[in-house]
mmCIF file of C-alpha atoms in Angstrom:
data_model
loop_
_atom_site.group_PDB
_atom_site.id
_atom_site.type_symbol
_atom_site.label_atom_id
_atom_site.label_comp_id
_atom_site.label_asym_id
_atom_site.label_seq_id
_atom_site.Cartn_x
_atom_site.Cartn_y
_atom_site.Cartn_z
ATOM 1 C CA MET F 225 77.228 45.467 64.716
ATOM 2 C CA GLY F 226 73.610 46.576 65.027
ATOM 3 C CA PRO F 227 70.575 44.411 64.829
ATOM 4 C CA GLU F 228 70.170 42.202 61.763
ATOM 5 C CA ARG F 229 68.398 43.920 59.040
ATOM 6 C CA THR F 230 65.679 42.284 56.900
ATOM 7 C CA ARG F 231 65.791 42.065 53.162
ATOM 8 C CA SER F 232 63.160 44.779 52.844
ATOM 9 C CA GLU F 233 65.234 47.193 54.826
ATOM 10 C CA TYR F 234 68.181 46.555 52.471
ATOM 11 C CA ARG F 235 65.792 47.681 49.619
ATOM 12 C CA GLY F 236 64.938 50.800 51.383
ATOM 13 C CA VAL F 237 61.609 49.629 52.536
ATOM 14 C CA PRO F 238 61.006 49.399 56.375
ATOM 15 C CA HIS F 239 60.013 45.932 57.467
ATOM 16 C CA ASP F 240 57.056 47.224 59.554
ATOM 17 C CA VAL F 241 55.444 49.420 56.808
ATOM 18 C CA GLY F 242 51.628 49.171 56.958
ATOM 19 C CA ARG F 243 51.769 46.821 60.010
ATOM 20 C CA HIS F 244 50.388 49.463 62.343
ATOM 21 C CA ARG F 245 48.153 50.977 59.646
ATOM 22 C CA ARG F 246 44.408 50.580 60.144
ATOM 23 C CA ARG F 247 42.135 50.366 57.156
ATOM 24 C CA HIS F 248 39.595 53.144 56.982
ATOM 25 C CA PRO F 249 35.926 52.095 56.932
ATOM 26 C CA ARG F 250 35.496 54.191 53.780
ATOM 27 C CA ASP F 251 37.926 52.134 51.871
ATOM 28 C CA ARG F 252 35.916 48.960 52.561
ATOM 29 C CA GLN F 253 32.731 50.726 51.379
ATOM 30 C CA ASP F 254 34.376 51.695 48.239
ATOM 31 C CA VAL F 255 35.567 48.282 47.392
ATOM 32 C CA GLN F 256 31.986 46.821 48.142
ATOM 33 C CA ALA F 257 30.409 49.413 45.991
ATOM 34 C CA ALA F 258 32.780 48.721 43.173
ATOM 35 C CA ASP F 259 31.989 44.968 43.369
ATOM 36 C CA GLN F 260 28.294 45.799 43.206
ATOM 37 C CA ARG F 261 28.506 48.461 40.497
ATOM 38 C CA HIS F 262 27.210 47.510 37.095
ATOM 39 C CA LEU F 263 29.862 47.878 34.513
ATOM 40 C CA GLN F 264 28.727 49.605 31.124
ATOM 41 C CA PRO F 265 29.685 47.616 28.013
ATOM 42 C CA ASP F 266 32.520 48.996 25.863
ATOM 43 C CA HIS F 267 31.044 48.765 22.359
ATOM 44 C CA GLY F 268 34.173 50.182 20.918
ATOM 45 C CA HIS F 269 36.135 47.258 22.405
ATOM 46 C CA ASP F 270 33.358 44.877 20.935
ATOM 47 C CA LEU F 271 33.797 46.312 17.569
ATOM 48 C CA ARG F 272 37.625 46.047 17.687
ATOM 49 C CA CYS F 273 37.466 42.456 18.834
ATOM 50 C CA GLY F 274 34.877 41.299 16.447
ATOM 51 C CA VAL F 275 31.980 40.618 18.741
ATOM 52 C CA ASP F 276 28.520 41.072 17.198
ATOM 53 C CA GLY F 277 25.374 42.419 18.950
ATOM 54 C CA ARG F 278 23.980 38.905 19.686
ATOM 55 C CA GLU F 279 27.027 37.799 21.350
ATOM 56 C CA ARG F 280 27.475 41.032 23.264
ATOM 57 C CA GLU F 281 23.860 40.545 24.532
ATOM 58 C CA LEU F 282 24.611 36.944 25.691
ATOM 59 C CA GLY F 283 27.964 38.095 27.034
ATOM 60 C CA VAL F 284 30.119 35.876 24.884
ATOM 61 C CA GLY F 285 33.585 37.069 23.863
ATOM 62 C CA ARG F 286 36.132 36.085 21.283
ATOM 63 C CA SER F 287 37.851 33.659 23.790
ATOM 64 C CA ASP F 288 34.394 32.187 24.561
ATOM 65 C CA ARG F 289 33.678 31.566 20.934
ATOM 66 C CA SER F 290 37.130 30.003 20.431
ATOM 67 C CA GLN F 291 36.551 27.450 23.240
ATOM 68 C CA GLY F 292 32.889 26.803 22.316
ATOM 69 C CA TRP F 293 31.767 27.460 25.882
ATOM 70 C CA ALA F 294 30.904 30.636 27.749
ATOM 71 C CA TRP F 295 31.546 30.487 31.560
ATOM 72 C CA ASP F 296 30.367 32.874 34.184
ATOM 73 C CA LEU F 297 32.936 34.855 36.053
ATOM 74 C CA GLY F 298 32.079 33.381 39.505
ATOM 75 C CA GLY F 299 31.159 29.850 38.670
ATOM 76 C CA ASP F 300 31.520 26.874 36.379
ATOM 77 C CA VAL F 301 27.915 26.822 34.799
ATOM 78 C CA PRO F 302 27.745 27.427 31.008
ATOM 79 C CA ARG F 303 25.950 30.587 29.955
ATOM 80 C CA ALA F 304 22.558 30.498 28.247
ATOM 81 C CA GLY F 305 24.100 31.160 24.801
ATOM 82 C CA ALA F 306 26.304 28.200 24.884
ATOM 83 C CA ARG F 307 23.376 26.011 26.188
ATOM 84 C CA ARG F 308 21.045 27.238 23.527
ATOM 85 C CA ARG F 309 23.522 26.394 20.783
ATOM 86 C CA VAL F 310 23.918 22.828 22.080
ATOM 87 C CA ALA F 311 20.185 22.375 22.427
ATOM 88 C CA GLY F 312 19.820 23.822 18.812
ATOM 89 C CA ARG F 313 21.962 21.062 17.513
ATOM 90 C CA GLY F 314 19.824 18.303 19.109
ATOM 91 C CA GLN F 315 16.643 19.973 17.903
ATOM 92 C CA VAL F 316 17.919 19.882 14.349
ATOM 93 C CA LEU F 317 18.807 16.225 14.578
ATOM 94 C CA ILE F 318 15.364 15.355 15.964
ATOM 95 C CA GLU F 319 13.665 17.344 13.200
ATOM 96 C CA VAL F 320 15.601 15.553 10.566
ATOM 97 C CA LEU F 321 14.659 12.129 12.048
ATOM 98 C CA LEU F 322 11.032 13.154 12.176
ATOM 99 C CA ILE F 323 10.907 14.534 8.568
ATOM 100 C CA LEU F 324 13.137 12.155 6.789
ATOM 101 C CA PRO F 325 10.735 9.059 6.812
ATOM 102 C CA VAL F 326 7.798 11.217 5.559
ATOM 103 C CA PHE F 327 9.978 12.708 2.804
ATOM 104 C CA LEU F 328 11.255 9.275 1.702
ATOM 105 C CA PHE F 329 7.755 7.951 1.710
ATOM 106 C CA VAL F 330 6.473 10.721 -0.605
ATOM 107 C CA VAL F 331 9.367 10.149 -2.885
ATOM 108 C CA PHE F 332 8.978 6.431 -2.911
ATOM 109 C CA THR F 333 5.187 6.774 -3.632
ATOM 110 C CA ILE F 334 5.717 9.120 -6.603
ATOM 111 C CA MET F 335 8.280 6.779 -8.186
ATOM 112 C CA GLU F 336 5.947 3.773 -7.539
ATOM 113 C CA ILE F 337 3.126 5.549 -9.291
ATOM 114 C CA GLY F 338 5.273 6.104 -12.360
ATOM 115 C CA PHE F 339 6.371 2.361 -12.350
ATOM 116 C CA LEU F 340 2.570 1.372 -12.198
ATOM 117 C CA ALA F 341 1.660 3.800 -14.915
ATOM 118 C CA PHE F 342 4.150 2.218 -17.207
ATOM 119 C CA HIS F 343 2.684 -1.272 -16.689
ATOM 120 C CA THR F 344 -0.872 0.162 -17.064
ATOM 121 C CA ILE F 345 0.033 1.462 -20.591
ATOM 122 C CA LEU F 346 1.788 -1.747 -21.449
ATOM 123 C CA LEU F 347 -1.352 -3.718 -20.575
ATOM 124 C CA HIS F 348 -3.723 -1.409 -22.443
ATOM 125 C CA HIS F 349 -1.534 -1.979 -25.635
ATOM 126 C CA ALA F 350 -1.594 -5.868 -25.069
ATOM 127 C CA ALA F 351 -5.380 -5.743 -24.592
ATOM 128 C CA TYR F 352 -5.889 -3.790 -27.803
ATOM 129 C CA GLU F 353 -3.864 -6.361 -29.753
ATOM 130 C CA ALA F 354 -5.709 -9.223 -28.118
ATOM 131 C CA ALA F 355 -9.126 -7.685 -28.846
ATOM 132 C CA ARG F 356 -8.198 -7.118 -32.380
ATOM 133 C CA ILE F 357 -7.222 -10.733 -32.866
ATOM 134 C CA ALA F 358 -10.349 -11.847 -31.269
ATOM 135 C CA SER F 359 -12.527 -9.775 -33.587
ATOM 136 C CA LEU F 360 -10.722 -11.054 -36.579
ATOM 137 C CA THR F 361 -10.697 -14.813 -35.749
ATOM 138 C CA ALA F 362 -14.356 -14.962 -34.623
ATOM 139 C CA SER F 363 -16.354 -17.207 -36.909
ATOM 140 C CA ALA F 364 -19.076 -14.896 -38.239
ATOM 141 C CA THR F 365 -20.926 -16.815 -41.030
ATOM 142 C CA ALA F 366 -23.116 -14.898 -43.446
ATOM 143 C CA SER F 367 -26.500 -16.597 -43.401
ATOM 144 C CA PRO F 368 -30.041 -15.509 -43.556
ATOM 145 C CA GLY F 369 -30.591 -16.572 -39.981
ATOM 146 C CA CYS F 370 -27.880 -13.990 -38.705
ATOM 147 C CA THR F 371 -26.371 -16.464 -36.194
ATOM 148 C CA ALA F 372 -24.144 -15.011 -33.414
ATOM 149 C CA PRO F 373 -20.372 -15.401 -34.065
ATOM 150 C CA ALA F 374 -18.241 -17.740 -31.995
ATOM 151 C CA LEU F 375 -15.061 -16.646 -30.407
ATOM 152 C CA SER F 376 -11.765 -18.523 -30.794
ATOM 153 C CA GLY F 377 -8.745 -18.758 -28.365
ATOM 154 C CA ALA F 378 -6.302 -17.173 -30.546
ATOM 155 C CA TYR F 379 -6.181 -14.051 -28.514
ATOM 156 C CA GLN F 380 -4.797 -15.895 -25.526
ATOM 157 C CA ASP F 381 -1.830 -17.089 -27.511
ATOM 158 C CA VAL F 382 -1.068 -13.430 -28.414
ATOM 159 C CA VAL F 383 -1.072 -12.503 -24.699
ATOM 160 C CA ALA F 384 1.071 -15.441 -23.643
ATOM 161 C CA LYS F 385 3.642 -14.296 -26.254
ATOM 162 C CA MET F 386 3.705 -10.796 -24.874
ATOM 163 C CA PHE F 387 3.863 -11.746 -21.213
ATOM 164 C CA LYS F 388 5.717 -14.832 -20.301
ATOM 165 C CA THR F 389 4.173 -15.225 -16.771
ATOM 166 C CA GLY F 390 1.613 -13.405 -14.502
ATOM 167 C CA ALA F 391 -0.758 -12.253 -17.272
ATOM 168 C CA THR F 392 -4.307 -13.438 -17.932
ATOM 169 C CA ALA F 393 -6.690 -12.538 -20.756
ATOM 170 C CA VAL F 394 -10.357 -13.091 -20.764
ATOM 171 C CA ALA F 395 -12.866 -12.427 -23.677
ATOM 172 C CA HIS F 396 -16.368 -11.297 -23.051
ATOM 173 C CA GLY F 397 -18.871 -11.806 -25.947
ATOM 174 C CA PRO F 398 -20.226 -11.737 -28.370
ATOM 175 C CA ILE F 399 -21.846 -8.629 -27.041
ATOM 176 C CA PRO F 400 -24.922 -7.413 -29.285
ATOM 177 C CA THR F 401 -24.879 -3.889 -30.146
ATOM 178 C CA MET F 402 -27.265 -2.574 -32.772
ATOM 179 C CA SER F 403 -29.059 -4.043 -36.001
ATOM 180 C CA ASP F 404 -27.544 -3.264 -39.403
ATOM 181 C CA PRO F 405 -30.422 -1.832 -41.574
ATOM 182 C CA GLN F 406 -28.789 -2.802 -44.758
ATOM 183 C CA GLU F 407 -28.195 -6.479 -43.817
ATOM 184 C CA GLY F 408 -30.889 -6.882 -41.244
ATOM 185 C CA CYS F 409 -28.784 -8.622 -38.718
ATOM 186 C CA MET F 410 -27.437 -7.824 -35.353
ATOM 187 C CA ASN F 411 -23.787 -6.598 -34.891
ATOM 188 C CA TYR F 412 -21.588 -7.892 -32.074
ATOM 189 C CA ASP F 413 -18.540 -6.676 -30.221
ATOM 190 C CA VAL F 414 -16.007 -8.536 -28.218
ATOM 191 C CA ALA F 415 -14.210 -7.221 -25.096
ATOM 192 C CA VAL F 416 -10.982 -8.514 -23.918
ATOM 193 C CA THR F 417 -9.664 -7.942 -20.387
ATOM 194 C CA VAL F 418 -5.968 -8.395 -19.629
ATOM 195 C CA SER F 419 -4.796 -8.690 -15.925
ATOM 196 C CA ARG F 420 -1.483 -8.860 -14.489
ATOM 197 C CA ARG F 421 -0.085 -8.831 -10.859
ATOM 198 C CA ILE F 422 2.507 -6.063 -10.499
ATOM 199 C CA PRO F 423 4.848 -6.410 -7.379
ATOM 200 C CA MET F 424 5.737 -3.240 -5.382
ATOM 201 C CA VAL F 425 9.334 -2.152 -6.085
ATOM 202 C CA PHE F 426 9.718 0.435 -3.365
ATOM 203 C CA PRO F 427 9.266 -0.085 0.330
ATOM 204 C CA LEU F 428 6.124 1.209 2.303
ATOM 205 C CA THR F 429 4.316 2.139 -0.928
ATOM 206 C CA GLY F 430 2.187 -1.138 -0.716
ATOM 207 C CA PHE F 431 0.102 0.346 2.226
ATOM 208 C CA VAL F 432 -1.157 3.046 -0.141
ATOM 209 C CA LEU F 433 -1.062 1.499 -3.649
ATOM 210 C CA GLY F 434 -1.359 -2.295 -3.035
ATOM 211 C CA ASN F 435 -4.630 -4.037 -3.562
ATOM 212 C CA THR F 436 -3.775 -7.594 -2.777
ATOM 213 C CA PRO F 437 -4.360 -9.122 0.736
ATOM 214 C CA ASP F 438 -0.507 -8.962 1.617
ATOM 215 C CA ARG F 439 -0.235 -5.436 0.358
ATOM 216 C CA ARG F 440 2.932 -6.204 -1.655
ATOM 217 C CA ALA F 441 1.432 -6.004 -5.218
ATOM 218 C CA ARG F 442 -1.188 -4.474 -7.237
ATOM 219 C CA VAL F 443 -3.381 -6.229 -9.896
ATOM 220 C CA ILE F 444 -3.881 -4.059 -12.972
ATOM 221 C CA GLN F 445 -6.494 -4.686 -15.553
ATOM 222 C CA ALA F 446 -6.928 -3.261 -19.023
ATOM 223 C CA THR F 447 -10.153 -3.654 -21.142
ATOM 224 C CA VAL F 448 -10.548 -2.920 -24.829
ATOM 225 C CA ARG F 449 -13.721 -3.524 -26.841
ATOM 226 C CA MET F 450 -13.687 -4.165 -30.477
ATOM 227 C CA PRO F 451 -16.434 -4.845 -33.119
ATOM 228 C CA ILE F 452 -16.631 -8.273 -34.663
ATOM 229 C CA GLU F 453 -16.208 -8.044 -38.485
ATOM 230 C CA ARG F 454 -18.497 -10.261 -40.414
ATOM 231 C CA PRO F 455 -19.159 -10.532 -44.132
ATOM 232 C CA LEU F 456 -22.033 -8.790 -45.683
ATOM 233 C CA PHE F 457 -25.018 -11.205 -46.566
ATOM 234 C CA LYS F 458 -26.977 -8.848 -48.735
#
């Protein structure tokens, strides 16, 4: 029996094939040149695989997009495209955190102005009613001396019925205006000022709209002037 044959010889391949073969230097140079050669992109393959121009420029393929990260061929560092996407998410979050307080402050200020405008209109209506009552209840007597009328406190009762708390009414007068040529006496007016403290409803609006020391409320005033009616003497 001859020498024991190896498994490769049973398959028809000599066991010492390539053992004594020396690699030619040209083969090594070809391999090194192939490693350093810049490969041209296959745009047709990109179109078939669904890769757009931006991803082709960054070197991101379909497998990279499915995993969410793009890795270099020779290392474990994420590519610039993946890092840019992650940084973009953080940038959006920071922009929202910076803009949201300003946006909410503008919205709250607009709604607070509407709330104060409603109470301003309400106070003007109350001041008109109080001035009308003050002009009708003033004791203006008809006499040759043309004495000045005296005001009564009936207007304060009207304001107290309109606003249970927080409202004050002050009457100024009688205020002389001009002489009546037919009667020969001076005419008078009465001015009623109604004030009320309106608390702020929305946060942060008191720094702009508040006029109290604590910046938590705004005092609104409404003044209405009304002529005092008196009987004709002549």
